[in-house]
Backbone as a ProteinNet text record, in pm:
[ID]
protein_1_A
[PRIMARY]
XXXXXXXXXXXXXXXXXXXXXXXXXXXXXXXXXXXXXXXXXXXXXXXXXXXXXXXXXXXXXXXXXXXXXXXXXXXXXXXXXXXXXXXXXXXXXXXXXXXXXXXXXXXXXXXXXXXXXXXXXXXXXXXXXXXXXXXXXXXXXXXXXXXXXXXX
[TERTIARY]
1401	1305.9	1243.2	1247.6	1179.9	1033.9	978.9	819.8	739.4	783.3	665.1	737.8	794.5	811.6	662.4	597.1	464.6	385	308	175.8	55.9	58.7	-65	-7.5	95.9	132	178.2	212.5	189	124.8	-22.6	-105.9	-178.1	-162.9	-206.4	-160	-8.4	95.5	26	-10.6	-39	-185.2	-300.3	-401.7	-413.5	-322.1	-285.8	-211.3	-191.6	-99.6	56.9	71.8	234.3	333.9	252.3	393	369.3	290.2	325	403	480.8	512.7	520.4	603.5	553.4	494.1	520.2	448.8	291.5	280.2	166.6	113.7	145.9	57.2	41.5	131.4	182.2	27.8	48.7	-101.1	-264.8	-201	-375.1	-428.9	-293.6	-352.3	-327.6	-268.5	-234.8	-278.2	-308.7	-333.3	-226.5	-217.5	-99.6	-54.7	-160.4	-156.5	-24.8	-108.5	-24.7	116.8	161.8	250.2	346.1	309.2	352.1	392.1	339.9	331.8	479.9	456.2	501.9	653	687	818.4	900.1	809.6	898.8	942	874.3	896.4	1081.5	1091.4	1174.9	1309.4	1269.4	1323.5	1304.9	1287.4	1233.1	1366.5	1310.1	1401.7	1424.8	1562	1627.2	1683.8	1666.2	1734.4	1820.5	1876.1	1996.6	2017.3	2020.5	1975.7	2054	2150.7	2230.8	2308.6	2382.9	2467.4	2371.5	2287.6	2234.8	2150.5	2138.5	2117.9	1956.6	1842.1	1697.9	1640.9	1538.9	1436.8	1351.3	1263.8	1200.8	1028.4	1038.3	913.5	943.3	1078.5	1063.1	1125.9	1132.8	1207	1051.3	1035.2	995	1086.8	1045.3	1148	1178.6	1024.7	990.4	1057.2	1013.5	1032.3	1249	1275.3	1428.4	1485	1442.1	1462.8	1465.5	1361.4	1321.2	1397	1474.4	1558.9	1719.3	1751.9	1881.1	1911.6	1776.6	1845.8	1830.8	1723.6	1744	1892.1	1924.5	2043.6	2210.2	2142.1	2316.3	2381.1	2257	2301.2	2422.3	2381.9	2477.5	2425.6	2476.4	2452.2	2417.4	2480	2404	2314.4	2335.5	2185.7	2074.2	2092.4	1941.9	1854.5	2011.7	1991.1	1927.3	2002.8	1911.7	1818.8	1727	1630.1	1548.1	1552.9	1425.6	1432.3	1519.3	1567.9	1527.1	1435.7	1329.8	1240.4	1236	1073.8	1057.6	948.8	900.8	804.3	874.9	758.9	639.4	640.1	549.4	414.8	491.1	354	273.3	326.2	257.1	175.1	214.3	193.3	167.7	25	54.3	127.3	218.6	280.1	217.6	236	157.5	274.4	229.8	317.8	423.8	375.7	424.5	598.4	673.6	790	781.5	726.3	784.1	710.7	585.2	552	688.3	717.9	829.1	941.6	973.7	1081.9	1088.2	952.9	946.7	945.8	884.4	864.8	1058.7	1119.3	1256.7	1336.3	1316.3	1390.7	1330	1237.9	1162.3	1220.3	1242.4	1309	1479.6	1499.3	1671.7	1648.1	1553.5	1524.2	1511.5	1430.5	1440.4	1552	1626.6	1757.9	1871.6	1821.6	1952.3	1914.8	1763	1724.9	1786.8	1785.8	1752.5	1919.9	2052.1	2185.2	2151.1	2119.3	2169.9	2132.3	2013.5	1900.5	2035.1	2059.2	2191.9	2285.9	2366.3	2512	2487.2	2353.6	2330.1	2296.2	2258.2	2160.5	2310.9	2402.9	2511.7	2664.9	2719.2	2806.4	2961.6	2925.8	3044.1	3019.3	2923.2	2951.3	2904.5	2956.2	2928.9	2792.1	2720.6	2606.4	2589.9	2562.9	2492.2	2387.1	2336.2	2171.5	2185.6	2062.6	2014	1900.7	1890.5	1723.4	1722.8	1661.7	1653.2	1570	1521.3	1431.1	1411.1	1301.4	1284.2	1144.6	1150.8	1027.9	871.5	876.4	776.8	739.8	881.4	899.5	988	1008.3	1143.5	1124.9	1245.9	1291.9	1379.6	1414.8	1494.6	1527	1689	1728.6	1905.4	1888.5	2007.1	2088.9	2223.2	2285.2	2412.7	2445.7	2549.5	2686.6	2762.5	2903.9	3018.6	3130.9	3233.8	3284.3	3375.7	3493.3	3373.5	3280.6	3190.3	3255.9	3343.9	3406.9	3364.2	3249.9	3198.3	3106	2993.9	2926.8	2898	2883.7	2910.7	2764.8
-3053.4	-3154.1	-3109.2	-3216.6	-3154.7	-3122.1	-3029.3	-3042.8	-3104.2	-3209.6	-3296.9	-3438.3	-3459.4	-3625.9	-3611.6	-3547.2	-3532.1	-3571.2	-3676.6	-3757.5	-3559.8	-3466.3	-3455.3	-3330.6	-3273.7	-3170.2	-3208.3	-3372.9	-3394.8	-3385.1	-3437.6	-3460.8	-3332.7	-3178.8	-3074.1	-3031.2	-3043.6	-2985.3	-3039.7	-3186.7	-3252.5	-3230.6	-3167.5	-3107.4	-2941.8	-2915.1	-2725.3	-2724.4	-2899.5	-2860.3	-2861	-2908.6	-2927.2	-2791.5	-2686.7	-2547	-2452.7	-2542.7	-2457.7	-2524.5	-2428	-2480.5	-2439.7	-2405.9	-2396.7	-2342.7	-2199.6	-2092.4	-2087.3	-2117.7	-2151.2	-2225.1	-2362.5	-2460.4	-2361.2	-2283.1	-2227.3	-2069.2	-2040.8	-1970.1	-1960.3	-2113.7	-2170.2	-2239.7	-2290.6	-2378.2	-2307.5	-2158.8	-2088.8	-2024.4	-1966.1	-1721.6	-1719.6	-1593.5	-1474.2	-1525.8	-1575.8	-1610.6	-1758.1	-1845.6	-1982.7	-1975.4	-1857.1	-1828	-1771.7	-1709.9	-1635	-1728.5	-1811.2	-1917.5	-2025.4	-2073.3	-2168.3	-2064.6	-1930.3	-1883.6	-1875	-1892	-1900.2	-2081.8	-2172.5	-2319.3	-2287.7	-2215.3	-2224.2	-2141.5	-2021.3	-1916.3	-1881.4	-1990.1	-1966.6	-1820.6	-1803.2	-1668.9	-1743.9	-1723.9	-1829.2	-1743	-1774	-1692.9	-1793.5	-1687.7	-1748.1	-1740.8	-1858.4	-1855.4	-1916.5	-1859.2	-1923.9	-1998.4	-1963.4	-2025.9	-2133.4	-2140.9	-2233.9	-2183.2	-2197	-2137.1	-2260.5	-2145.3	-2251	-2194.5	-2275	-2208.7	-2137.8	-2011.8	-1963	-2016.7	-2110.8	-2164.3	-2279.6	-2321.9	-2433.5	-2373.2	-2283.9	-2191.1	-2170.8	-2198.7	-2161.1	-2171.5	-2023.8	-2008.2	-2173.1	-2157.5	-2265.3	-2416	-2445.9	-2614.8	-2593.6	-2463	-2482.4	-2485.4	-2395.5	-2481.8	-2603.8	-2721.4	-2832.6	-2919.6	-2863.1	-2945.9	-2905	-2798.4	-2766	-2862.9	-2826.3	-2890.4	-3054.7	-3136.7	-3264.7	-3272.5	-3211.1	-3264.9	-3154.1	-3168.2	-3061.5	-2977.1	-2885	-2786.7	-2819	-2983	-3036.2	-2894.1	-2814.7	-2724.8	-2807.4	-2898.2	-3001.3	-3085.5	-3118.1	-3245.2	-3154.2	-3003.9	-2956.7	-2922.9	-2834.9	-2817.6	-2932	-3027	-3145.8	-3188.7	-3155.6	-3222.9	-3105.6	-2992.8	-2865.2	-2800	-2849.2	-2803.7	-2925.6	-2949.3	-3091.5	-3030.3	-3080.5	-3002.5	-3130.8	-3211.4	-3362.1	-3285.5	-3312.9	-3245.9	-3360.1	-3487.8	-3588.8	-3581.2	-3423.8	-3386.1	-3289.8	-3223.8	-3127.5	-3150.7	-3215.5	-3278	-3398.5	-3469.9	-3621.4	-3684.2	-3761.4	-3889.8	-3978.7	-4012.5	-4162.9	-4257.1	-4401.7	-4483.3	-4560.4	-4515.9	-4543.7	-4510.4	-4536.4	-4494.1	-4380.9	-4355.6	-4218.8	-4096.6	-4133.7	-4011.8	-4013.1	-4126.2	-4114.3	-4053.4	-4067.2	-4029.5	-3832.1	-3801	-3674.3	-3619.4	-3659.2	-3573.6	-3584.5	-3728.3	-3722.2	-3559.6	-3567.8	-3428.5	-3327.1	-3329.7	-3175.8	-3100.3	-3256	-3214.6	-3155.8	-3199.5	-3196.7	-3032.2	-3000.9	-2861.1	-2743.1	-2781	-2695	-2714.5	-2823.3	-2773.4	-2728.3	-2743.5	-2624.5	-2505.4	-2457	-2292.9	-2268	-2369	-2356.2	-2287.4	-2375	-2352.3	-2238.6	-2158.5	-2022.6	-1936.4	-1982	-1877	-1852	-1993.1	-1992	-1926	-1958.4	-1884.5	-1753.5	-1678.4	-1550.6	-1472.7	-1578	-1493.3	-1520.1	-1633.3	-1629.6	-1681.2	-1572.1	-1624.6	-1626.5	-1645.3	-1685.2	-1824.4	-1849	-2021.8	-2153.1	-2245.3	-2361.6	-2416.2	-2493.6	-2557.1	-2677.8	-2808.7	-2919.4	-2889.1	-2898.4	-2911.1	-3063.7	-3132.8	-3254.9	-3269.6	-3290.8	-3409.9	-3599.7	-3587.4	-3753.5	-3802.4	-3938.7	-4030.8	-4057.3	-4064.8	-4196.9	-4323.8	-4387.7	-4471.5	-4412.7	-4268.7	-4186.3	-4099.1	-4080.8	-3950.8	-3880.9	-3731.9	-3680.8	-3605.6	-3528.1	-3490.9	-3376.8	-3239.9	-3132.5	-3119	-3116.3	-3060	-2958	-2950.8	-2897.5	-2815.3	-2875.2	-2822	-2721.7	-2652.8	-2562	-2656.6	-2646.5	-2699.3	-2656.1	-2778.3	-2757.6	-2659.4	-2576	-2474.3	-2273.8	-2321.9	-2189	-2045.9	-2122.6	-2017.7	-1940.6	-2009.9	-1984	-2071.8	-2045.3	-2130.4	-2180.8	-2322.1	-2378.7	-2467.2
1357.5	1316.7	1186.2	1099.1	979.9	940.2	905.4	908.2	911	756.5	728	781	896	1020.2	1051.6	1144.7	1200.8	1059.1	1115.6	1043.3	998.3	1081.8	1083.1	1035.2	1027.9	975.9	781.3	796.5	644.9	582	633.3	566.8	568.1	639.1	644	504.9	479	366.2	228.8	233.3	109.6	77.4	193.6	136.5	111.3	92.8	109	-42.4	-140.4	-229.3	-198	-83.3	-72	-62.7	-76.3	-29.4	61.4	164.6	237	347.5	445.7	559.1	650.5	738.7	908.7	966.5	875.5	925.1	899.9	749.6	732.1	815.9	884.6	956.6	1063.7	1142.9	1253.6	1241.2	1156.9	1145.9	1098.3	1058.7	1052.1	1214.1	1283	1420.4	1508.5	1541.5	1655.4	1680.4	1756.3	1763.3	1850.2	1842.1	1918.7	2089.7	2127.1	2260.8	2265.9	2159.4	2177.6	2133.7	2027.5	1959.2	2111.1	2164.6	2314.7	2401.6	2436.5	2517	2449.7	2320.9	2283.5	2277.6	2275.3	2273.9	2375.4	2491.7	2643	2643.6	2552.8	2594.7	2487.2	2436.9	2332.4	2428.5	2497.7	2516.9	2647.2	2735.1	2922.7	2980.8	3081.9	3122.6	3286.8	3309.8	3444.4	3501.3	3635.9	3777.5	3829.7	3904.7	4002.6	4135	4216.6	4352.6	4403.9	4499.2	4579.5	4475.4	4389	4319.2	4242.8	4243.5	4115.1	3993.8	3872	3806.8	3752.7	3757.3	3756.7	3678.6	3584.8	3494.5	3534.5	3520.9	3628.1	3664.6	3594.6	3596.5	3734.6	3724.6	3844.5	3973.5	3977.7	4119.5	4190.2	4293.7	4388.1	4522.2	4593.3	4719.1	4824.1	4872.4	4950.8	4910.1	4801.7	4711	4721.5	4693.9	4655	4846.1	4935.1	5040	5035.8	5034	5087.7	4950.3	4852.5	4789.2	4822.2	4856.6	4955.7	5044.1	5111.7	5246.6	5227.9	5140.1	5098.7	5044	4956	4907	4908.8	5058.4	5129.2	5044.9	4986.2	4919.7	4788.3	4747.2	4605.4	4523.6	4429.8	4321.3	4223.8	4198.5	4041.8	4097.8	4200.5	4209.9	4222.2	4305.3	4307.1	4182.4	4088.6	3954.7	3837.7	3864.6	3816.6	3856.3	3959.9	4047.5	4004.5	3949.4	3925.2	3809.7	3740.5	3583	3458.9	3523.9	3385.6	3341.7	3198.6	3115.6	3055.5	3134	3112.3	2980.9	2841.9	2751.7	2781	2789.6	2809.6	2888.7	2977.8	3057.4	2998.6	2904.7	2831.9	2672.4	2600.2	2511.4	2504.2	2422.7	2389.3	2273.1	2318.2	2268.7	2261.5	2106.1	2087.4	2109.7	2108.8	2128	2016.3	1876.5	1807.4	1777.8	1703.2	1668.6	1620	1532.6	1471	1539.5	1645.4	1720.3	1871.1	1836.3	1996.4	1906.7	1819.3	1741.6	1750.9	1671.2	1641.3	1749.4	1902.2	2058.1	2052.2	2089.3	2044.6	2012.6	1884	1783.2	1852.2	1911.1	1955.6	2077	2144	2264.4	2221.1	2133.7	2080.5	2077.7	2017.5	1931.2	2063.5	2166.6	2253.5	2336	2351.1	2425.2	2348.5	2215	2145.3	2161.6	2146.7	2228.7	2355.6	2437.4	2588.2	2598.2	2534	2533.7	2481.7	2379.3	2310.1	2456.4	2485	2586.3	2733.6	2762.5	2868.8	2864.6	2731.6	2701.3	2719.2	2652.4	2575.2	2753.4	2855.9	2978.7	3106	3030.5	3171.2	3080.8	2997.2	2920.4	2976.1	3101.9	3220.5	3272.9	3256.7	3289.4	3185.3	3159.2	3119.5	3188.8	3056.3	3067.7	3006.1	3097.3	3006.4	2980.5	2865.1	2864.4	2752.6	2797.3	2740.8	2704.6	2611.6	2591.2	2574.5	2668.2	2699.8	2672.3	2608.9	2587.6	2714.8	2790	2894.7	2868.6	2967.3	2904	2860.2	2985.9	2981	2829.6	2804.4	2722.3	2731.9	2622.1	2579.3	2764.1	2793.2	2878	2851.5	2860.2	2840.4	2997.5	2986.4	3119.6	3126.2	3193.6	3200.7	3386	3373.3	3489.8	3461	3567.1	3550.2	3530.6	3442.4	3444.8	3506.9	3521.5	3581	3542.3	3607.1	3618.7	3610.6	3544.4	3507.5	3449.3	3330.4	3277.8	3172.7	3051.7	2972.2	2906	2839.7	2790.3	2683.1	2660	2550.5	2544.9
[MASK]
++++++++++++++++++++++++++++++++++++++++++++++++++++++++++++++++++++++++++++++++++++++++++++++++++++++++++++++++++++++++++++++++++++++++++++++++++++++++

């Protein structure tokens, strides 16, 4: 996503004189903490349970029972059913186009991390990962792929 799409990071650039960029915005609006935080949304660290492979933020023991046994132990439906990062819940989206646009690209941006983070943490199996528009908002997901020979 390019810097200056975001309304508020433009108009940050065009009162700063126009040269600066990301980093600059990235250390006038952050500290160390949010910088930390915002590198696991980029770079999450995933376990593997019973043959399914989950972000470790949505694994809980208990919840992955009670989605097993809902869905007869499918490996992709559970995987798809606990492997969503509704960014829509974390961030506001305005309703306009180009703020649905830019959440859009953002989501694109963390599931091209999310694939390196996959290949690089299980480079024996294949991975969809997606970002989806829904009516809500962008959506990052991803399931283990057929054959699990390598990842792409």
């Amino acid at each position: 996503m390019g810097l200056l799409k975001d309304p508020l990071i433009r108009a940050w650039a065009g009162a700063s004189g126009g040269d600066a960029d990301y980093l600059d915005f990235l250390s006038r609006s952050a500290g160390q903490a949010e910088w930390i935080a915002l590198s696991r949304v980029f770079l999450p660290q995933f376990v593997e349970v019973e043959g399914c492979v989950l972000g470790d933020r949505s694994y809980d023991p208990i919840n992955f029972r009670l989605w097993r046994s809902k869905l007869n132990g499918d490996i992709a439906s559970i995987e798809a059913n606990l492997n969503q990062f509704r960014l829509w819940l974390y961030i506001d989206i305005d309703d306009d186009a180009e703020s649905q646009a830019n959440a859009l690209a953002l989501a694109q941006d963390i599931a091209g991390a999310w694939r390196l983070s996959l290949k690089q943490a299980f480079p024996q199996k294949i991975f969809d990962v997606q970002a989806t528009g829904t009516v809500d908002g962008p959506v990052v997901s991803f399931t283990t792929g057929v054959g699990c020979t390598k990842a792409h």
